Amino acid sequence: MAAKGDMVYAWTTSPDIAKVAECGGAVTGLLKFALENNIVDGVLAVKKGVDLYDAVPTFITDPADLAETAGSLHCGTLLLAKLIKKYLNGAQDQRIAVTVKGCDAMGIYELAKRNQINLDNLLLIGVNCGGSVSPVSARKMIREKFGIDPDDVVKEEIDKGQFIVVTKDGQHKGISMDELEDEGFGRRSNCRRCKMKIPRQADLACGNWGVIGDKAGKATFVEVCSEKGADLLSRAAKAGAVATAPANPKGIEIRGKVEGAMLKLGDKWRARYFGELGEGKERLQKMMEDSSRCTKCYACIDNCPICYCVECSTKKPYLVPPGVLPVPFMFHLIRYAHVADSCVNCGQCEENCPMEIANSLYMHALQTDMEKMFGHTPGVDMDLPVLAIVEEKAERERLFATGSDQIFNVFK
Amino acid sequence: MAETNGKLRYVPTTCPYCGVGCGLNLVVNDGKLVGVEPLKRSPINEGKLCPKGVSCWEFVQSPDRLTKPLIKKNGKFEEASWDEALGLVASKFREISDKFGPKSLGFQVSCRTPNEECYALQKLARVAFKTNNIDNCARICHGPSVAGLSLSFGSGAATNPFEDLANTDLIFMIGANSIEAHPLAGRRILQAKKAGKTLIVCDPRYTPTARLADHYVRYNPSTNIALINSIMYWIIKEDLHDKEFIAKRTKGFEDMRKVVENYADVESITGVPTERVKEIARMYASAKNAVIIYCLGITEFTTGTDNVRSLGNLSMLTGNIGRPGVGVNPLRGQNNVQGACDMGAYPNVFSGYQKCEDPAARKRMEELWGVTGLASDYGVTLTEQITQCGDPIKAMYIFALNPVVSYPNSNHVMRSLEKLDFLVVQDLFMTETAQYADVVLPGASFAEKDGTFTSAERRVNRIRKAVQTPGDSKEDWQIFVDLAHKLGLNGFDFNSPEDIWDDMRRVTPSMAGIPYSRMEKPESVHWPCPTLEHPGTPILHREKFSAADGLGTFFGLEYRPPAEVADAEYPFTLMTGRLIFHYHTRTQTGRAKMLHHEVPEGYVQINKEDAARLKIQDGEKIKLRSRRGEAESLARVTDEVGPGVLMMAMHFADASANMLTNDALDPLSKMPELKHCAVSVEKITGVQ
């Protein structure tokens, strides 16, 4: 019987899955077991679209379709959290297993706090993530830095600080991430600043870091993070869907070192990005100038795992006059005020911005400042943020009745 | 196929709005559209979208959609079967054609429709009725680009792709407000600026694009040729022209040089001081690679073709053509304005610009289509067809256009449509124009059919069917196939848009090498692409120009004032344009909640000085009059336009700029002067 806190090596017993999966295929094996045994009604995962640069979310109810989600795609920059709210009714009416990177897990927690996702109905299979590369940038990088036609690449991975590609004729080539990123390629800027490499707020945290010895490349490292996760792993192991073995202590140590190195790298990038942003008026000036290009596509709001209001304040004509370009800075102030305490640095507001505004950087910088001030860390547990302890409708009524837009009684 | 089961199905497709061709995912739950999600794999927009793109799914499932064919009986529309409606269309068109000949019919094709449908309808018109009276609405946006660039370079299309802006050193924009009208092309301009490239924006209006400029030049409306001639005068005067390029690759330089001799000082015409012109001339000519981007601020004039050719002159004068980072690029307004022309929905060419007047081209098409007697004349153009309603045009087929709102001089359009014996309108909604129809046919939106759009950079982008059409409405290509069968035509045995595309490829050398299989990945292919092995042609005119002799041509072009200038009775100059939040006559964007929230009604920009003088306040309703009509709209008091100049968006039927606009035509391209007319402004007493 697995228990919370356990660390094991796990691998699928299905030859079919083993053929298509990576690192032992435990994740695909566990998802298949959960779906076949009515532990969940569906699985939300990511599959390859037109090629390996095209990550497409997919909602699977037939276990036979799970094979297409096996393996990892580092050029997928999706955030699944908001999709659950927008298109799967926030998992209010069905049980869903979801494979989650750190940002997915954090976004899900933030939406769950706001009653937009029912966490009880979710089974979160966490996967380690060292960061992802935007697909168009990845193709450019492979063409220009690797000297390889991106259409000839059959596999890509991020391992030991390198971005590695394998071509159809079997050629391997790796270049260090540091070198790529110094030249403007490599991971998204929010991924560089990210410090959620092993998502332990999921039910299971899976990955290949720390799998050593004869199991290297053939098993998945699984850390059991919740009772729900323990139950799934135990039942799957008991039924023979996956096989497990205790993790090698040396492997556990190595996994810790990898994680530690990634966190240190995250700190380095934070220092660099936040440093360049400056402080006080200088920072404000930069934010105002950059955001003045906004053309009001609302992508930052639509894709944000914190934004959920039906009546968004940015659509109040007395705060932000509609249809006016350049968009008044109040539009962005509203977002900073409402989101910054809970920003999980998922990067969507920036990578979906058609006007190249560094939204995510600003919000993340504000969030880290506020975390220092208020001691609240978003995305890791169900603790309410400063602004989520009010119920929207009631709060709006109160504000309307008092004729104010100041939210007073939020400090506990 | 559009599946009806399952949640969160992503259907990668192409945005139905402007000519940038952004990729996006339609999200389908249980056979219903539920949203748009980024297609980050697209090299065109990398998942990013503008306000219109993110909301483009909303109108598709509007309850206002037409779901049944309608036939007008005793002045009222009654629902009909497809058999009855198409039977009536076929018999009426046949009857009128037999009685009055090919000149008695008019076919009008919208540039928002896929290539396959543009091709099918022009084939139907030409094969069934031997008429060349078929045109598309490029006529009223980039007709002068097709005409002008063909004359200058031998090909009427943009020379370089959007992404190529990364390779330039200087961007010269004139009459283009890309941030609003082509936002994701605007992003490429922004990226270039961020990378330290110089941005010059010439525009009568201080637009959101002009705000980005390193150098903004305000000039008087309709004075493009004078301004460009003067820039060229100073380039030559200061010996900054590319003599080698001119000698080796062009002809006509002396003609041009003689004309620009007289344009040293144009301040009295353009309002731009000579020193400023010199400065711009030096910057453009000295840049290693300089690109020209223009839009409807160049084309929508009675001098449209000459304006375009002036830009051709400027680029050749400095050798800025035929390599990365340079070129002359019109930004096409509609998703498929390039494609509608490419497909031969044009009165003098078959698909791929094969000329109808050329006996060899006609013979080839007759053989490939299995017909005889294809028409050789230059058919009647879009707005001229409107003028010919009644005589000699008796029957008209309007496919997905709304001329009552979108063509100039709306009163003239409405009076003309009333003169027709028989009008068919095929569209998604009961538009202002459909009210005039005898038969209304319910078509399909971009989300309900397969096909292709060709973007402004000549890239052929796939659209994919995500959901079924509502009610009895049909995919438009299917309507044309059914109608062709009613007419007893051969060569219309198409079972899918891909069949039509392949028929087009068979007869079109410049696109023969682009089957659907090459469009699976979003990189797709830029035409010309003659063979399956050909990589496509992102950059035109590399070694030689596309003209028969391989040379680019300079033209000596004199400045001419617009057809109607402000005078004592109509003292203001009215310009028209687009807003980022709406598309054309709003039949689609008006049904998107967010866009309606931003701009629910039209307005007219008026300069602060003028407003103060006339005691007009911001937000006040005012009346505008021209020689052709009048319109009421809300005043937006601003300094974005200069004194004496007004600007209205073209989108709003209830505050319609086209009640006022001038339908005088550019003699070469038949472009009406949509962006310049004279109006008066009045307060509406007592109304706030």
GROMACS .gro file of C-alpha atoms in nm, chain A residues 58-230:
model
  173
   58THR     CA    1  -0.774   1.673  -2.544
   59PHE     CA    2  -1.053   1.539  -2.326
   60ILE     CA    3  -1.057   1.162  -2.338
   61THR     CA    4  -1.333   0.929  -2.228
   62ASP     CA    5  -1.225   0.619  -2.420
   63PRO     CA    6  -0.917   0.455  -2.260
   64ALA     CA    7  -0.800   0.342  -2.604
   65ASP     CA    8  -0.735   0.707  -2.696
   66LEU     CA    9  -0.494   0.764  -2.408
   67ALA     CA   10  -0.192   0.638  -2.599
   68GLU     CA   11  -0.196   0.958  -2.807
   69THR     CA   12  -0.121   1.162  -2.495
   70ALA     CA   13   0.189   0.962  -2.402
   71GLY     CA   14   0.525   1.136  -2.402
   72SER     CA   15   0.607   1.499  -2.340
   73LEU     CA   16   0.599   1.807  -2.564
   74HIS     CA   17   0.828   2.085  -2.447
   75CYS     CA   18   0.697   2.319  -2.713
   76GLY     CA   19   0.351   2.310  -2.564
   77THR     CA   20   0.281   2.629  -2.370
   78LEU     CA   21  -0.076   2.553  -2.273
   79LEU     CA   22  -0.246   2.624  -1.943
   80LEU     CA   23  -0.506   2.359  -1.868
   81ALA     CA   24  -0.652   2.524  -1.558
   82LYS     CA   25  -0.865   2.781  -1.738
   83LEU     CA   26  -0.981   2.524  -1.994
   84ILE     CA   27  -1.139   2.320  -1.714
   85LYS     CA   28  -1.336   2.625  -1.607
   86LYS     CA   29  -1.426   2.746  -1.954
   87TYR     CA   30  -1.506   2.426  -2.135
   88LEU     CA   31  -1.549   2.146  -1.880
   89ASN     CA   32  -1.785   2.326  -1.643
   90GLY     CA   33  -1.513   2.358  -1.381
   91ALA     CA   34  -1.537   1.982  -1.314
   92GLN     CA   35  -1.859   2.053  -1.124
   93ASP     CA   36  -2.046   1.761  -1.278
   94GLN     CA   37  -1.783   1.501  -1.359
   95ARG     CA   38  -1.461   1.355  -1.223
   96ILE     CA   39  -1.157   1.438  -1.432
   97ALA     CA   40  -0.796   1.325  -1.418
   98VAL     CA   41  -0.557   1.594  -1.540
   99THR     CA   42  -0.188   1.586  -1.612
  100VAL     CA   43  -0.046   1.907  -1.470
  101LYS     CA   44   0.274   2.106  -1.491
  102GLY     CA   45   0.347   2.340  -1.202
  103CYS     CA   46   0.158   2.631  -1.359
  104ASP     CA   47  -0.144   2.410  -1.438
  105ALA     CA   48  -0.158   2.289  -1.077
  106MET     CA   49  -0.122   2.641  -0.938
  107GLY     CA   50  -0.389   2.777  -1.172
  108ILE     CA   51  -0.627   2.497  -1.074
  109TYR     CA   52  -0.582   2.577  -0.705
  110GLU     CA   53  -0.648   2.944  -0.762
  111LEU     CA   54  -0.965   2.874  -0.960
  112ALA     CA   55  -1.073   2.619  -0.700
  113LYS     CA   56  -1.040   2.882  -0.425
  114ARG     CA   57  -1.274   3.100  -0.622
  115ASN     CA   58  -1.530   2.821  -0.659
  116GLN     CA   59  -1.467   2.804  -1.032
  117ILE     CA   60  -1.328   2.451  -1.027
  118ASN     CA   61  -1.432   2.166  -0.803
  119LEU     CA   62  -1.102   2.029  -0.679
  120ASP     CA   63  -1.277   1.730  -0.519
  121ASN     CA   64  -1.363   1.608  -0.867
  122LEU     CA   65  -1.008   1.637  -0.996
  123LEU     CA   66  -0.731   1.382  -0.985
  124LEU     CA   67  -0.409   1.571  -1.048
  125ILE     CA   68  -0.117   1.380  -1.196
  126GLY     CA   69   0.172   1.622  -1.164
  127VAL     CA   70   0.467   1.615  -1.399
  128ASN     CA   71   0.803   1.781  -1.342
  129CYS     CA   72   0.860   2.072  -1.572
  130GLY     CA   73   1.182   2.257  -1.635
  131GLY     CA   74   1.004   2.498  -1.864
  132SER     CA   75   0.858   2.511  -2.211
  133VAL     CA   76   0.953   2.674  -2.538
  134SER     CA   77   0.704   2.854  -2.760
  135PRO     CA   78   0.656   2.653  -3.080
  136VAL     CA   79   0.740   2.921  -3.335
  137SER     CA   80   1.045   3.030  -3.138
  138ALA     CA   81   1.150   2.664  -3.105
  139ARG     CA   82   1.136   2.612  -3.479
  140LYS     CA   83   1.339   2.926  -3.539
  141MET     CA   84   1.591   2.818  -3.276
  142ILE     CA   85   1.628   2.472  -3.429
  143ARG     CA   86   1.678   2.620  -3.774
  144GLU     CA   87   1.916   2.898  -3.674
  145LYS     CA   88   2.106   2.759  -3.375
  146PHE     CA   89   2.101   2.387  -3.445
  147GLY     CA   90   2.125   2.421  -3.824
  148ILE     CA   91   1.851   2.162  -3.858
  149ASP     CA   92   1.524   2.177  -4.052
  150PRO     CA   93   1.263   2.178  -3.776
  151ASP     CA   94   1.043   1.949  -3.986
  152ASP     CA   95   1.316   1.682  -3.967
  153VAL     CA   96   1.304   1.668  -3.586
  154VAL     CA   97   1.130   1.360  -3.447
  155LYS     CA   98   1.196   1.417  -3.078
  156GLU     CA   99   1.298   1.702  -2.851
  157GLU     CA  100   1.380   1.703  -2.482
  158ILE     CA  101   1.522   1.922  -2.211
  159ASP     CA  102   1.779   1.727  -2.009
  160LYS     CA  103   2.078   1.816  -1.795
  161GLY     CA  104   2.057   2.182  -1.883
  162GLN     CA  105   2.046   2.117  -2.256
  163PHE     CA  106   1.781   2.142  -2.524
  164ILE     CA  107   1.826   1.826  -2.727
  165VAL     CA  108   1.679   1.734  -3.064
  166VAL     CA  109   1.680   1.403  -3.247
  167THR     CA  110   1.631   1.405  -3.624
  168LYS     CA  111   1.459   1.147  -3.843
  169ASP     CA  112   1.796   1.009  -3.952
  170GLY     CA  113   1.898   0.953  -3.591
  171GLN     CA  114   2.122   1.256  -3.540
  172HIS     CA  115   2.133   1.390  -3.179
  173LYS     CA  116   2.225   1.748  -3.105
  174GLY     CA  117   2.215   1.935  -2.775
  175ILE     CA  118   2.291   2.298  -2.691
  176SER     CA  119   2.300   2.438  -2.341
  177MET     CA  120   1.993   2.626  -2.232
  178ASP     CA  121   2.207   2.906  -2.090
  179GLU     CA  122   2.361   2.970  -2.430
  180LEU     CA  123   2.026   2.957  -2.608
  181GLU     CA  124   1.856   3.181  -2.357
  182ASP     CA  125   2.133   3.439  -2.360
  183GLU     CA  126   2.058   3.476  -2.731
  184GLY     CA  127   1.687   3.521  -2.679
  185PHE     CA  128   1.585   3.163  -2.757
  186GLY     CA  129   1.492   2.886  -2.518
  187ARG     CA  130   1.221   2.883  -2.256
  188ARG     CA  131   0.948   3.140  -2.215
  189SER     CA  132   1.045   3.421  -1.980
  190ASN     CA  133   0.791   3.314  -1.716
  191CYS     CA  134   0.931   2.959  -1.726
  192ARG     CA  135   1.278   3.098  -1.661
  193ARG     CA  136   1.147   3.270  -1.347
  194CYS     CA  137   0.940   2.969  -1.241
  195LYS     CA  138   1.007   2.796  -0.909
  196MET     CA  139   0.739   2.529  -0.927
  197LYS     CA  140   0.937   2.250  -1.084
  198ILE     CA  141   0.785   1.952  -0.900
  199PRO     CA  142   0.412   2.012  -0.848
  200ARG     CA  143   0.361   1.858  -0.504
  201GLN     CA  144   0.014   2.011  -0.469
  202ALA     CA  145  -0.095   1.746  -0.720
  203ASP     CA  146  -0.202   1.401  -0.601
  204LEU     CA  147   0.106   1.240  -0.750
  205ALA     CA  148   0.422   1.418  -0.864
  206CYS     CA  149   0.586   1.226  -1.148
  207GLY     CA  150   0.898   1.270  -1.356
  208ASN     CA  151   1.227   1.125  -1.468
  209TRP     CA  152   1.454   1.317  -1.230
  210GLY     CA  153   1.619   1.071  -0.988
  211VAL     CA  154   1.554   0.753  -1.181
  212ILE     CA  155   1.895   0.585  -1.179
  213GLY     CA  156   2.055   0.243  -1.211
  214ASP     CA  157   1.890  -0.027  -1.419
  215LYS     CA  158   1.560   0.162  -1.408
  216ALA     CA  159   1.703   0.474  -1.574
  217GLY     CA  160   1.481   0.561  -1.869
  218LYS     CA  161   1.253   0.268  -1.790
  219ALA     CA  162   1.063   0.393  -1.488
  220THR     CA  163   0.894   0.708  -1.365
  221PHE     CA  164   0.982   0.864  -1.030
  222VAL     CA  165   0.654   0.904  -0.839
  223GLU     CA  166   0.617   1.106  -0.521
  224VAL     CA  167   0.286   1.039  -0.347
  225CYS     CA  168   0.146   1.378  -0.241
  226SER     CA  169  -0.207   1.303  -0.118
  227GLU     CA  170  -0.434   1.026   0.010
  228LYS     CA  171  -0.610   1.036  -0.327
  229GLY     CA  172  -0.279   0.982  -0.501
  230ALA     CA  173  -0.185   0.702  -0.264
   0.00000   0.00000   0.00000
